[in-house]
PDB file of C-alpha atoms in Angstrom:
ATOM      1  CA  MET Y 113     -14.295  -1.656   0.102  1.00 70.00           C
ATOM      2  CA  ALA Y 114     -11.180  -2.235   2.210  1.00 80.00           C
ATOM      3  CA  THR Y 115      -9.598  -5.677   2.027  1.00 89.00           C
ATOM      4  CA  ASP Y 116      -7.181  -6.890   4.702  1.00 91.00           C
ATOM      5  CA  MET Y 117      -3.779  -7.656   3.203  1.00 90.00           C
ATOM      6  CA  LEU Y 118      -1.266  -8.168   5.987  1.00 95.00           C
ATOM      7  CA  THR Y 119      -1.116  -8.848   9.706  1.00 96.00           C
ATOM      8  CA  THR Y 120       2.186  -8.439  11.530  1.00 97.00           C
ATOM      9  CA  ARG Y 121       3.676  -7.275  14.815  1.00 97.00           C
ATOM     10  CA  VAL Y 122       6.099  -4.446  15.605  1.00 97.00           C
ATOM     11  CA  ALA Y 123       9.496  -6.143  15.719  1.00 97.00           C
ATOM     12  CA  PRO Y 124      11.983  -5.038  18.413  1.00 96.00           C
ATOM     13  CA  ALA Y 125      14.412  -3.908  15.675  1.00 97.00           C
ATOM     14  CA  TRP Y 126      11.745  -1.522  14.363  1.00 96.00           C
ATOM     15  CA  VAL Y 127      11.584   0.510  17.600  1.00 96.00           C
ATOM     16  CA  ASP Y 128      13.616   3.715  17.693  1.00 94.00           C
ATOM     17  CA  TYR Y 129      15.103   5.912  20.426  1.00 94.00           C
ATOM     18  CA  ASN Y 130      11.652   7.423  21.063  1.00 91.00           C
ATOM     19  CA  GLY Y 131      10.306   4.030  22.136  1.00 91.00           C
ATOM     20  CA  HIS Y 132       7.937   3.592  19.194  1.00 93.00           C
ATOM     21  CA  MET Y 133       8.095   2.261  15.652  1.00 96.00           C
ATOM     22  CA  ASN Y 134      10.558   4.257  13.551  1.00 95.00           C
ATOM     23  CA  ASP Y 135       9.080   6.135  10.587  1.00 94.00           C
ATOM     24  CA  ALA Y 136      11.071   4.045   8.092  1.00 95.00           C
ATOM     25  CA  GLU Y 137       9.480   0.895   9.503  1.00 97.00           C
ATOM     26  CA  TYR Y 138       5.997   2.124   8.603  1.00 97.00           C
ATOM     27  CA  ALA Y 139       7.255   2.179   5.012  1.00 96.00           C
ATOM     28  CA  ARG Y 140       8.546  -1.384   5.517  1.00 97.00           C
ATOM     29  CA  VAL Y 141       5.117  -2.567   6.680  1.00 98.00           C
ATOM     30  CA  PHE Y 142       3.415  -0.902   3.712  1.00 97.00           C
ATOM     31  CA  SER Y 143       5.992  -2.456   1.378  1.00 97.00           C
ATOM     32  CA  MET Y 144       5.207  -5.859   2.882  1.00 97.00           C
ATOM     33  CA  ALA Y 145       1.517  -5.087   2.262  1.00 97.00           C
ATOM     34  CA  VAL Y 146       2.269  -4.356  -1.416  1.00 97.00           C
ATOM     35  CA  GLU Y 147       3.920  -7.786  -1.621  1.00 97.00           C
ATOM     36  CA  ALA Y 148       0.868  -9.396   0.019  1.00 97.00           C
ATOM     37  CA  PHE Y 149      -1.372  -7.520  -2.437  1.00 96.00           C
ATOM     38  CA  ALA Y 150       0.713  -8.732  -5.384  1.00 96.00           C
ATOM     39  CA  ASP Y 151       0.376 -12.294  -4.087  1.00 96.00           C
ATOM     40  CA  ALA Y 152      -3.396 -11.869  -3.647  1.00 95.00           C
ATOM     41  CA  ILE Y 153      -3.936 -10.693  -7.230  1.00 95.00           C
ATOM     42  CA  GLY Y 154      -1.845 -13.440  -8.803  1.00 96.00           C
ATOM     43  CA  LEU Y 155       1.572 -11.791  -9.002  1.00 97.00           C
ATOM     44  CA  ASP Y 156       3.142 -14.053  -6.403  1.00 96.00           C
ATOM     45  CA  GLU Y 157       6.419 -15.781  -7.286  1.00 96.00           C
ATOM     46  CA  SER Y 158       4.789 -18.289  -9.652  1.00 96.00           C
ATOM     47  CA  GLY Y 159       2.521 -15.633 -11.198  1.00 96.00           C
ATOM     48  CA  ARG Y 160       5.450 -13.312 -11.861  1.00 97.00           C
ATOM     49  CA  ARG Y 161       7.327 -16.184 -13.495  1.00 96.00           C
ATOM     50  CA  GLU Y 162       4.291 -17.266 -15.563  1.00 96.00           C
ATOM     51  CA  HIS Y 163       3.280 -13.781 -16.751  1.00 97.00           C
ATOM     52  CA  GLN Y 164       6.773 -12.221 -16.699  1.00 97.00           C
ATOM     53  CA  VAL Y 165       5.186  -9.198 -14.992  1.00 97.00           C
ATOM     54  CA  THR Y 166       5.782  -7.603 -11.600  1.00 97.00           C
ATOM     55  CA  LEU Y 167       4.712  -4.447  -9.746  1.00 97.00           C
ATOM     56  CA  PHE Y 168       6.943  -1.438  -9.138  1.00 97.00           C
ATOM     57  CA  THR Y 169       6.079   1.355  -6.720  1.00 96.00           C
ATOM     58  CA  LEU Y 170       6.262   4.713  -8.512  1.00 94.00           C
ATOM     59  CA  GLU Y 171       5.158   7.036  -5.712  1.00 94.00           C
ATOM     60  CA  THR Y 172       4.228   6.828  -2.042  1.00 95.00           C
ATOM     61  CA  HIS Y 173       2.656   9.287   0.372  1.00 95.00           C
ATOM     62  CA  LEU Y 174       2.705   8.281   4.052  1.00 96.00           C
ATOM     63  CA  CYS Y 175       0.673   9.868   6.812  1.00 95.00           C
ATOM     64  CA  TYR Y 176       1.659   9.081  10.406  1.00 95.00           C
ATOM     65  CA  LEU Y 177      -1.368   9.348  12.671  1.00 95.00           C
ATOM     66  CA  ALA Y 178      -0.427   7.512  15.896  1.00 95.00           C
ATOM     67  CA  GLN Y 179       2.442   5.595  17.451  1.00 94.00           C
ATOM     68  CA  ALA Y 180       2.982   1.850  17.400  1.00 95.00           C
ATOM     69  CA  ARG Y 181       4.914   0.143  20.179  1.00 94.00           C
ATOM     70  CA  GLU Y 182       7.081  -2.988  20.311  1.00 95.00           C
ATOM     71  CA  ASP Y 183       5.153  -6.246  19.737  1.00 96.00           C
ATOM     72  CA  GLU Y 184       1.922  -4.366  18.941  1.00 96.00           C
ATOM     73  CA  ALA Y 185      -0.283  -6.201  16.437  1.00 97.00           C
ATOM     74  CA  LEU Y 186      -0.794  -4.384  13.135  1.00 98.00           C
ATOM     75  CA  THR Y 187      -3.224  -4.990  10.283  1.00 97.00           C
ATOM     76  CA  THR Y 188      -2.948  -3.419   6.852  1.00 97.00           C
ATOM     77  CA  SER Y 189      -5.884  -3.116   4.450  1.00 95.00           C
ATOM     78  CA  ILE Y 190      -6.053  -1.879   0.866  1.00 95.00           C
ATOM     79  CA  GLU Y 191      -8.542  -0.001  -1.273  1.00 93.00           C
ATOM     80  CA  ILE Y 192      -8.245   0.629  -5.000  1.00 93.00           C
ATOM     81  CA  LEU Y 193      -8.708   4.350  -5.660  1.00 93.00           C
ATOM     82  CA  ASP Y 194      -8.228   4.225  -9.418  1.00 91.00           C
ATOM     83  CA  ARG Y 195      -6.607   2.122 -12.106  1.00 92.00           C
ATOM     84  CA  ASP Y 196      -5.951   1.712 -15.781  1.00 93.00           C
ATOM     85  CA  ALA Y 197      -4.426  -1.103 -17.822  1.00 94.00           C
ATOM     86  CA  LYS Y 198      -0.942  -0.598 -16.311  1.00 96.00           C
ATOM     87  CA  ARG Y 199      -1.286   1.486 -13.141  1.00 95.00           C
ATOM     88  CA  LEU Y 200      -2.938   0.970  -9.780  1.00 95.00           C
ATOM     89  CA  HIS Y 201      -3.638   3.933  -7.499  1.00 94.00           C
ATOM     90  CA  VAL Y 202      -4.030   2.260  -4.104  1.00 95.00           C
ATOM     91  CA  PHE Y 203      -4.617   3.298  -0.515  1.00 94.00           C
ATOM     92  CA  PHE Y 204      -3.412   1.320   2.500  1.00 97.00           C
ATOM     93  CA  ARG Y 205      -4.601   1.757   6.079  1.00 96.00           C
ATOM     94  CA  LEU Y 206      -2.528   0.551   9.024  1.00 97.00           C
ATOM     95  CA  LYS Y 207      -4.457  -0.188  12.211  1.00 97.00           C
ATOM     96  CA  ASN Y 208      -3.507  -1.519  15.611  1.00 96.00           C
ATOM     97  CA  SER Y 209      -5.299  -4.257  17.554  1.00 91.00           C
ATOM     98  CA  ALA Y 210      -7.727  -1.657  18.985  1.00 95.00           C
ATOM     99  CA  ASP Y 211      -8.754  -0.886  15.365  1.00 95.00           C
ATOM    100  CA  GLN Y 212      -7.180   2.587  15.664  1.00 96.00           C
ATOM    101  CA  LEU Y 213      -5.916   4.023  12.374  1.00 97.00           C
ATOM    102  CA  ILE Y 214      -2.224   4.714  12.954  1.00 97.00           C
ATOM    103  CA  ALA Y 215      -0.922   5.366   9.428  1.00 97.00           C
ATOM    104  CA  THR Y 216      -1.914   5.491   5.773  1.00 96.00           C
ATOM    105  CA  SER Y 217      -0.001   5.039   2.552  1.00 96.00           C
ATOM    106  CA  GLU Y 218      -1.269   6.229  -0.808  1.00 96.00           C
ATOM    107  CA  GLN Y 219       0.685   4.622  -3.638  1.00 96.00           C
ATOM    108  CA  MET Y 220       0.944   4.474  -7.394  1.00 95.00           C
ATOM    109  CA  LEU Y 221       1.937   1.008  -8.584  1.00 97.00           C
ATOM    110  CA  MET Y 222       2.929   0.129 -12.147  1.00 97.00           C
ATOM    111  CA  ALA Y 223       2.895  -3.232 -13.922  1.00 97.00           C
ATOM    112  CA  MET Y 224       6.360  -3.848 -15.339  1.00 97.00           C
ATOM    113  CA  ALA Y 225       7.641  -6.461 -17.780  1.00 97.00           C
ATOM    114  CA  LEU Y 226      10.390  -8.459 -16.076  1.00 96.00           C
ATOM    115  CA  SER Y 227      12.498  -8.723 -19.228  1.00 96.00           C
ATOM    116  CA  SER Y 228      12.658  -5.011 -19.992  1.00 96.00           C
ATOM    117  CA  GLU Y 229      11.592  -3.314 -16.738  1.00 92.00           C
ATOM    118  CA  ARG Y 230       9.257  -1.239 -18.899  1.00 97.00           C
ATOM    119  CA  PRO Y 231       5.564  -0.603 -18.235  1.00 97.00           C
ATOM    120  CA  THR Y 232       3.168  -3.247 -19.499  1.00 97.00           C
ATOM    121  CA  ALA Y 233      -0.508  -4.115 -19.170  1.00 96.00           C
ATOM    122  CA  LEU Y 234      -1.619  -6.240 -16.248  1.00 96.00           C
ATOM    123  CA  PRO Y 235      -2.233  -9.853 -17.282  1.00 95.00           C
ATOM    124  CA  GLU Y 236      -5.927 -10.638 -17.786  1.00 94.00           C
ATOM    125  CA  THR Y 237      -6.252 -12.884 -14.716  1.00 94.00           C
ATOM    126  CA  VAL Y 238      -4.549 -10.244 -12.544  1.00 94.00           C
ATOM    127  CA  ASP Y 239      -6.798  -7.579 -14.042  1.00 91.00           C
ATOM    128  CA  TRP Y 240      -9.871  -9.595 -13.001  1.00 93.00           C
ATOM    129  CA  ALA Y 241      -8.518 -10.054  -9.470  1.00 91.00           C
ATOM    130  CA  VAL Y 242      -8.007  -6.285  -9.142  1.00 91.00           C
ATOM    131  CA  ASP Y 243     -11.522  -5.647 -10.486  1.00 87.00           C
ATOM    132  CA  ARG Y 244     -12.968  -7.635  -7.587  1.00 87.00           C
ATOM    133  CA  LEU Y 245     -11.435  -5.112  -5.148  1.00 85.00           C
ATOM    134  CA  GLY Y 246     -12.776  -1.838  -6.469  1.00 75.00           C
ATOM    135  CA  PRO Y 247     -12.337   0.924  -7.441  1.00 74.00           C
ATOM    136  CA  LEU Y 248     -13.593   3.095  -4.626  1.00 71.00           C
ATOM    137  CA  ASP Y 249     -16.069   5.852  -5.507  1.00 75.00           C
ATOM    138  CA  PRO Y 250     -14.086   9.151  -5.555  1.00 75.00           C
ATOM    139  CA  ASP Y 251     -16.727  10.701  -3.288  1.00 75.00           C
ATOM    140  CA  ASN Y 252     -15.769   8.119  -0.633  1.00 77.00           C
ATOM    141  CA  TRP Y 253     -11.997   8.465  -0.770  1.00 77.00           C
ATOM    142  CA  PRO Y 254     -10.253   8.559   2.628  1.00 74.00           C
ATOM    143  CA  ASP Y 255      -9.365  11.990   4.023  1.00 76.00           C
ATOM    144  CA  GLN Y 256      -5.643  11.319   3.556  1.00 81.00           C
ATOM    145  CA  ALA Y 257      -5.979  10.418  -0.154  1.00 80.00           C
ATOM    146  CA  GLY Y 258      -4.990  12.962  -2.788  1.00 72.00           C
ATOM    147  CA  ARG Y 259      -3.090  15.181  -0.387  1.00 73.00           C
ATOM    148  CA  HIS Y 260       0.147  16.968  -1.122  1.00 73.00           C
ATOM    149  CA  VAL Y 261       3.011  18.029   1.083  1.00 73.00           C
ATOM    150  CA  GLY Y 262       3.345  21.738   1.689  1.00 72.00           C
ATOM    151  CA  ILE Y 263       3.010  24.535   4.192  1.00 72.00           C
ATOM    152  CA  ARG Y 264      -0.412  26.107   4.064  1.00 77.00           C
ATOM    153  CA  ARG Y 265      -0.306  29.893   3.828  1.00 83.00           C
ATOM    154  CA  ARG Y 266      -3.297  31.931   4.910  1.00 81.00           C
TER     155      ARG Y 266
END
């Protein structure tokens, strides 16, 4: 079940010499979506302070599927692919106002203790909030999930 996390617009500073959103800016939007996700599950500023836990991104895989132009509305949604006590394997979709999928970001997030910057278990209330979102049945994973980068040889 996909849950909307972030709505934004393509800022003029995000547009490159090709006239569309620069590839690095897709990563920015997905990073903003991770922040919105953290807020939604109780790891906003006050939650981080209370629990002394934050999220770090360990790995990201972006797929660019279509172009986004200046001032275009964008919506990012999230699905939980898998999780354990400390890690969240998540999948973001980025769509434009026409509901066209323009990019995806598969990420591995890790709960980290603020004091030591070492892995730690998600706080119980955060754990419950994540449980409400998934996980997605592996048979229903998006096509872009679980891919690797490489040149296919026949």
